[in-house]
Short mmCIF file of C-alpha atoms in Angstrom, two decimals:
data_model
loop_
_atom_site.label_atom_id
_atom_site.label_comp_id
_atom_site.label_asym_id
_atom_site.label_seq_id
_atom_site.Cartn_x
_atom_site.Cartn_y
_atom_site.Cartn_z
CA MET A 1109 14.01 184.97 9.57
CA MET A 1110 12.01 186.35 6.65
CA PRO A 1111 8.22 185.71 6.83
CA ALA A 1112 7.02 183.10 4.40
CA MET A 1113 4.79 185.53 2.53
CA GLU A 1114 7.59 188.02 2.07
CA ALA A 1115 9.95 185.27 0.94
CA THR A 1116 7.50 184.30 -1.79
CA SER A 1117 7.33 187.83 -3.07
CA HIS A 1118 11.13 187.87 -3.62
CA GLN A 1119 11.39 184.54 -5.46
CA SER A 1120 13.72 184.35 -8.43
CA PRO A 1121 12.15 183.99 -11.89
CA GLN A 1122 13.38 180.38 -11.97
CA GLY A 1123 11.73 179.67 -8.61
CA ALA A 1124 8.49 181.26 -9.77
CA ARG A 1125 8.50 179.14 -12.92
CA ARG A 1126 9.13 176.00 -10.90
CA GLY A 1127 6.22 176.95 -8.63
CA LEU A 1128 3.92 177.48 -11.59
CA ILE A 1129 4.96 174.17 -13.13
CA ALA A 1130 4.40 172.35 -9.83
CA GLY A 1131 1.02 174.01 -9.41
CA ALA A 1132 -0.01 173.08 -12.94
CA ALA A 1133 1.07 169.50 -12.34
CA LEU A 1134 -1.01 169.33 -9.17
CA LEU A 1135 -4.00 170.78 -10.99
CA ALA A 1136 -3.62 168.31 -13.85
CA THR A 1137 -3.32 165.44 -11.38
CA GLY A 1138 -6.48 166.59 -9.61
CA LEU A 1139 -8.39 166.87 -12.87
CA LEU A 1140 -7.28 163.42 -13.99
CA TRP A 1141 -8.24 161.95 -10.61
CA GLY A 1142 -11.63 163.64 -10.81
CA LEU A 1143 -12.27 162.32 -14.30
CA ALA A 1144 -11.21 158.82 -13.31
CA ASN A 1145 -13.40 158.98 -10.20
CA ALA A 1146 -16.39 160.28 -12.17
CA ALA A 1147 -16.03 157.43 -14.66
CA ARG A 1148 -15.59 154.80 -11.97
CA PRO A 1149 -18.56 152.38 -12.03
CA LEU A 1150 -20.94 152.59 -9.10
CA PRO A 1151 -20.57 149.54 -6.82
CA LEU A 1152 -24.07 148.06 -7.06
CA PRO A 1153 -25.14 145.50 -4.43
CA ARG A 1154 -25.65 142.85 -7.12
CA ASP A 1155 -21.95 143.14 -8.06
CA LEU A 1156 -20.56 143.01 -4.52
CA PRO A 1157 -19.47 139.86 -2.66
CA PRO A 1158 -22.47 138.41 -0.74
CA ALA A 1159 -21.12 139.55 2.65
CA ARG A 1160 -21.01 143.19 1.49
CA ARG A 1161 -24.40 143.41 -0.21
CA GLU A 1162 -26.53 144.18 2.83
CA PRO A 1163 -24.33 147.12 3.98
CA GLY A 1164 -24.46 148.38 0.38
CA ARG A 1165 -28.25 148.11 0.08
CA ARG A 1166 -28.61 151.89 -0.01
CA ILE A 1167 -27.17 153.07 -3.32
CA PRO A 1168 -25.40 156.46 -3.12
CA PHE A 1169 -26.73 159.11 -5.49
CA ASP A 1170 -26.02 162.84 -5.27
CA GLY A 1171 -29.67 163.75 -5.81
CA LEU A 1172 -31.41 160.88 -4.00
CA SER A 1173 -31.67 160.15 -0.29
CA ASN A 1174 -33.87 157.04 -0.28
CA MET A 1175 -32.59 154.88 -3.13
CA ARG A 1176 -32.16 151.19 -2.31
CA ASP A 1177 -32.14 147.66 -3.65
CA LEU A 1178 -34.81 145.29 -2.31
CA GLY A 1179 -32.64 142.25 -2.88
CA GLY A 1180 -31.42 139.82 -0.25
CA TYR A 1181 -34.52 139.55 1.92
CA ARG A 1182 -35.06 135.92 2.93
CA THR A 1183 -38.40 134.26 2.37
CA ALA A 1184 -40.23 131.80 4.59
CA ASP A 1185 -39.32 128.91 2.27
CA GLY A 1186 -35.58 129.63 2.43
CA ARG A 1187 -35.14 131.52 -0.82
CA SER A 1188 -34.21 135.21 -1.12
CA VAL A 1189 -35.10 138.19 -3.29
CA ARG A 1190 -32.68 138.60 -6.17
CA TRP A 1191 -30.40 141.62 -6.06
CA GLY A 1192 -30.67 144.13 -8.87
CA VAL A 1193 -34.28 143.52 -9.92
CA LEU A 1194 -36.39 145.70 -7.58
CA TYR A 1195 -35.39 149.24 -6.64
CA ARG A 1196 -37.30 151.85 -4.63
CA SER A 1197 -36.47 155.54 -4.28
CA ASP A 1198 -37.56 159.13 -3.89
CA HIS A 1199 -38.16 161.26 -7.00
CA LEU A 1200 -35.48 161.67 -9.68
CA ALA A 1201 -35.76 165.40 -10.36
CA ARG A 1202 -32.47 166.33 -8.67
CA LEU A 1203 -30.18 163.82 -10.37
CA SER A 1204 -26.71 165.11 -11.23
CA ALA A 1205 -24.84 164.23 -14.40
CA ARG A 1206 -22.98 161.58 -12.40
CA ASP A 1207 -26.31 160.25 -11.12
CA LEU A 1208 -27.57 159.85 -14.69
CA ARG A 1209 -24.56 157.67 -15.45
CA ARG A 1210 -25.21 155.68 -12.29
CA LEU A 1211 -28.88 155.28 -13.15
CA ARG A 1212 -27.91 153.85 -16.52
CA GLN A 1213 -25.87 151.19 -14.69
CA LEU A 1214 -29.06 149.83 -13.12
CA ASP A 1215 -30.21 148.62 -16.58
CA LEU A 1216 -33.78 149.61 -15.75
CA ALA A 1217 -36.55 148.21 -17.92
CA VAL A 1218 -39.46 149.95 -16.17
CA LEU A 1219 -39.84 153.08 -14.05
CA ILE A 1220 -43.10 153.41 -12.07
CA ASP A 1221 -44.00 156.88 -10.74
CA PHE A 1222 -46.71 157.13 -8.05
CA ARG A 1223 -46.68 160.95 -7.91
CA THR A 1224 -49.59 163.18 -8.86
CA SER A 1225 -49.47 165.20 -12.07
CA ALA A 1226 -48.87 168.35 -9.99
CA GLU A 1227 -45.87 166.72 -8.30
CA ARG A 1228 -44.48 165.53 -11.64
CA ASN A 1229 -44.91 168.96 -13.24
CA ALA A 1230 -43.21 170.68 -10.32
CA ALA A 1231 -40.27 168.24 -10.30
CA PRO A 1232 -39.97 166.18 -13.51
CA ASP A 1233 -37.83 163.06 -13.29
CA ARG A 1234 -34.43 163.28 -14.97
CA LEU A 1235 -33.50 160.22 -17.02
CA PRO A 1236 -30.40 159.40 -19.07
CA PRO A 1237 -30.41 160.76 -22.64
CA GLY A 1238 -31.56 158.20 -25.18
CA HIS A 1239 -32.80 155.81 -22.49
CA SER A 1240 -35.11 152.90 -23.31
CA ILE A 1241 -36.84 152.79 -19.91
CA ARG A 1242 -40.60 152.38 -20.07
CA VAL A 1243 -42.15 155.01 -17.79
CA VAL A 1244 -45.47 154.14 -16.14
CA GLU A 1245 -47.41 156.85 -14.32
CA LEU A 1246 -49.73 155.62 -11.56
CA PRO A 1247 -50.78 158.81 -9.74
CA LEU A 1248 -52.03 158.29 -6.19
CA PHE A 1249 -53.93 161.05 -4.32
CA GLU A 1250 -54.34 162.87 -7.64
CA HIS A 1251 -57.51 164.66 -6.49
CA ASP A 1252 -56.72 164.89 -2.79
CA VAL A 1253 -57.68 168.39 -1.60
CA ASP A 1254 -57.28 168.10 2.17
CA GLY A 1255 -54.88 165.21 2.80
CA VAL A 1256 -51.15 164.85 3.30
CA MET A 1257 -50.35 165.48 -0.39
CA SER A 1258 -52.46 168.63 -0.70
CA SER A 1259 -51.33 172.22 -1.18
CA SER A 1260 -53.91 173.28 1.42
CA LEU A 1261 -51.96 171.43 4.14
CA ARG A 1262 -48.74 173.20 3.13
CA GLU A 1263 -50.54 176.54 3.22
CA ARG A 1264 -51.89 175.85 6.70
CA ILE A 1265 -48.42 175.00 8.01
CA GLU A 1266 -47.00 178.17 6.46
CA ARG A 1267 -49.74 180.22 8.12
CA GLY A 1268 -49.09 178.54 11.46
CA ASP A 1269 -52.67 177.21 11.45
CA LEU A 1270 -51.99 173.88 13.15
CA ASP A 1271 -55.22 173.43 15.11
CA GLY A 1272 -56.56 169.91 14.69
CA LEU A 1273 -53.56 168.69 12.68
CA ASP A 1274 -52.20 165.35 13.89
CA ALA A 1275 -49.38 163.97 11.74
CA ALA A 1276 -49.78 160.37 12.93
CA ALA A 1277 -53.55 160.40 12.38
CA MET A 1278 -53.11 161.84 8.87
CA MET A 1279 -50.49 159.27 7.92
CA ILE A 1280 -52.57 156.39 9.28
CA ASP A 1281 -55.56 157.60 7.28
CA ALA A 1282 -53.42 157.94 4.14
CA ASN A 1283 -52.11 154.39 4.50
CA ARG A 1284 -55.60 153.00 4.99
CA ARG A 1285 -56.59 154.69 1.75
CA LEU A 1286 -53.56 153.23 -0.04
CA ALA A 1287 -54.78 149.76 0.93
CA THR A 1288 -58.39 150.29 -0.14
CA GLU A 1289 -59.09 153.29 -2.36
CA PHE A 1290 -56.04 152.81 -4.57
CA THR A 1291 -56.12 149.05 -5.03
CA PRO A 1292 -56.56 149.36 -8.85
CA SER A 1293 -53.29 151.31 -9.04
CA TYR A 1294 -51.43 148.73 -6.99
CA ARG A 1295 -52.95 145.99 -9.14
CA ARG A 1296 -51.40 147.71 -12.16
CA PHE A 1297 -48.11 148.09 -10.27
CA ILE A 1298 -47.91 144.35 -9.60
CA GLN A 1299 -48.85 143.58 -13.21
CA GLU A 1300 -45.99 145.80 -14.40
CA VAL A 1301 -43.51 144.01 -12.11
CA LEU A 1302 -44.87 140.66 -13.32
CA ALA A 1303 -44.60 141.68 -16.98
CA ALA A 1304 -40.98 142.76 -16.49
CA ASP A 1305 -40.25 139.08 -15.77
CA GLY A 1306 -37.17 139.77 -13.67
CA ALA A 1307 -35.86 142.74 -15.63
CA PRO A 1308 -34.97 145.63 -13.26
CA VAL A 1309 -37.86 147.82 -12.09
CA LEU A 1310 -37.62 151.09 -10.13
CA PHE A 1311 -40.69 152.51 -8.39
CA HIS A 1312 -40.90 155.81 -6.56
CA CYS A 1313 -43.03 158.69 -5.31
CA THR A 1314 -41.77 162.03 -3.95
CA ALA A 1315 -40.06 161.01 -0.70
CA GLY A 1316 -40.06 157.29 -1.48
CA LYS A 1317 -41.59 156.32 1.86
CA ASP A 1318 -45.43 156.09 1.88
CA ARG A 1319 -46.85 155.25 -1.55
CA THR A 1320 -43.57 153.58 -2.40
CA GLY A 1321 -43.30 152.00 1.05
CA PHE A 1322 -46.67 150.30 0.74
CA ALA A 1323 -45.81 149.10 -2.78
CA ALA A 1324 -42.59 147.55 -1.46
CA ALA A 1325 -44.46 145.94 1.42
CA ILE A 1326 -47.06 144.22 -0.74
CA VAL A 1327 -44.57 142.93 -3.31
CA LEU A 1328 -42.28 141.58 -0.57
CA ARG A 1329 -45.25 139.95 1.13
CA LEU A 1330 -46.29 138.37 -2.18
CA LEU A 1331 -42.78 136.93 -2.44
CA GLY A 1332 -43.09 135.34 1.00
CA VAL A 1333 -40.81 137.69 2.94
CA PRO A 1334 -41.67 137.60 6.69
CA GLU A 1335 -43.39 140.55 8.33
CA GLU A 1336 -40.34 141.41 10.43
CA SER A 1337 -38.20 142.02 7.34
CA ILE A 1338 -40.97 143.94 5.58
CA VAL A 1339 -41.36 146.30 8.54
CA ALA A 1340 -37.58 146.73 8.82
CA ASP A 1341 -37.38 147.75 5.17
CA TYR A 1342 -40.30 150.14 5.62
CA LEU A 1343 -38.63 151.83 8.60
CA ARG A 1344 -35.34 152.37 6.76
CA SER A 1345 -36.88 155.56 5.36
CA ASN A 1346 -36.40 157.16 8.77
CA ALA A 1347 -32.65 156.63 8.51
CA TYR A 1348 -32.48 157.70 4.86
CA SER A 1349 -35.20 160.19 3.93
CA LEU A 1350 -35.81 161.82 7.31
CA ALA A 1351 -32.09 162.27 7.94
CA ALA A 1352 -31.80 164.19 4.67
CA HIS A 1353 -34.26 166.80 5.98
CA ARG A 1354 -32.52 167.60 9.28
CA ARG A 1355 -31.45 171.04 8.11
CA ASP A 1356 -34.93 171.80 6.71
CA LEU A 1357 -36.53 170.81 10.01
CA LEU A 1358 -34.12 173.01 11.95
CA LEU A 1359 -34.93 175.98 9.72
CA LEU A 1360 -38.62 175.25 10.03
CA ARG A 1361 -38.32 175.19 13.79
CA LEU A 1362 -36.55 178.56 13.75
CA MET A 1363 -39.06 180.13 11.35
CA TRP A 1364 -42.38 178.62 12.43
CA GLY A 1365 -41.73 177.18 15.87
CA PRO A 1366 -41.42 173.70 17.43
CA ALA A 1367 -45.07 172.73 16.80
CA ALA A 1368 -44.77 173.19 13.05
CA SER A 1369 -41.40 171.41 13.02
CA ALA A 1370 -42.81 168.44 14.97
CA LEU A 1371 -45.80 168.21 12.63
CA VAL A 1372 -43.66 168.22 9.49
CA ARG A 1373 -41.23 165.75 11.04
CA GLY A 1374 -44.17 163.40 11.61
CA LEU A 1375 -45.24 163.80 7.99
CA LEU A 1376 -41.71 163.22 6.70
CA GLY A 1377 -41.11 160.05 8.70
CA VAL A 1378 -42.65 156.59 8.84
CA ASP A 1379 -43.89 154.49 11.72
CA GLN A 1380 -44.76 150.82 12.05
CA ALA A 1381 -48.28 151.91 12.98
CA TYR A 1382 -48.75 153.41 9.51
CA LEU A 1383 -48.00 150.16 7.71
CA ARG A 1384 -49.99 148.17 10.27
CA ALA A 1385 -52.99 150.41 9.57
CA ALA A 1386 -52.77 149.58 5.87
CA PHE A 1387 -52.74 145.82 6.42
CA GLU A 1388 -55.51 146.06 9.01
CA ALA A 1389 -57.58 147.95 6.45
CA ILE A 1390 -56.96 145.11 3.98
CA ASP A 1391 -58.18 142.57 6.52
CA ARG A 1392 -61.36 144.59 7.16
CA GLU A 1393 -62.05 145.23 3.49
CA TYR A 1394 -61.17 141.81 2.06
CA GLY A 1395 -61.10 139.46 5.04
CA SER A 1396 -57.42 138.53 4.63
CA PHE A 1397 -54.31 139.41 2.67
CA GLU A 1398 -54.82 136.28 0.57
CA ALA A 1399 -58.29 137.53 -0.43
CA TYR A 1400 -56.82 140.97 -1.22
CA VAL A 1401 -54.28 139.31 -3.50
CA ARG A 1402 -57.00 137.32 -5.25
CA ASP A 1403 -59.86 139.81 -5.40
CA GLY A 1404 -58.01 143.13 -5.17
CA LEU A 1405 -54.76 142.55 -7.00
CA GLY A 1406 -56.26 139.94 -9.32
CA LEU A 1407 -53.52 137.37 -8.80
CA GLY A 1408 -53.99 133.62 -8.82
CA PRO A 1409 -51.53 130.86 -7.87
CA ALA A 1410 -50.02 130.80 -11.37
CA GLU A 1411 -49.23 134.55 -11.34
CA ILE A 1412 -47.75 134.37 -7.85
CA ALA A 1413 -45.58 131.42 -8.92
CA ARG A 1414 -44.37 133.40 -11.96
CA LEU A 1415 -43.58 136.42 -9.79
CA ARG A 1416 -41.57 134.31 -7.38
CA ALA A 1417 -39.76 132.49 -10.17
CA ALA A 1418 -38.69 135.84 -11.67
CA LEU A 1419 -37.70 137.63 -8.47
CA LEU A 1420 -36.43 134.91 -6.11
CA GLU A 1421 -33.31 132.78 -6.07
CA GLY A 1422 -32.04 129.84 -4.09
#
């Protein structure tokens, strides 16, 4: 029997033409499928049947690993956070053309960026052309020279100078500072969410886990979501953001050793102790979360009622 390759080389002109036509048809079919798939609307949680919303909480983007809807969390009084009004994510610098179309589907009114100016300059957010999103910059750790956001820490890791570096201790300290030093920024954040009056808001930092995680925690707590659900949302970053860095951590381990890899893994992840440290700092500084809301965030009963009316249902 003639080998397949040899048989192809001795095809008749008619057979070759038929092969070319069939190949062109397959190519055209593939292109049409690709175009149809690219134009297909993103299934947002708000548009899914109720039973499918929770599994679809994380919204798939090519250039985002930690993008999710904060809807669906039940409150102590039996209501729940509306789907499609509060989104949290990592930075938007790596969005693909398809992502830009997906981002437009969110109908965002406000985008809040907690990154420093250096972070924004290094990785500017990509937004859809001609968008009408109001961008609010609330830089946290802008002048931090030795902390977890600093270039000096990155330089030490690259040099292998790890003496005295404790990832958990650094993250706990950073979260305490979020709850105390940066209260004016979080006051502005809540005011922006309140002013949106239920229109969709997206807030993010670089990885979408610490500055963004604390922001999500305080707004959910203001809405009356129980601590268990708040912590569960906070810890989702380990499944989303940390998982996206598995390859980077492996390379880091090969290049700089297991100690450097373990340190960076600790900095890239979240832990319940980090969030607990933030709320304990609030209790020490203000006496209670209620006092923090009143004296730190500047919210009275009327503002809290407005926030809940805009963001809750049921």
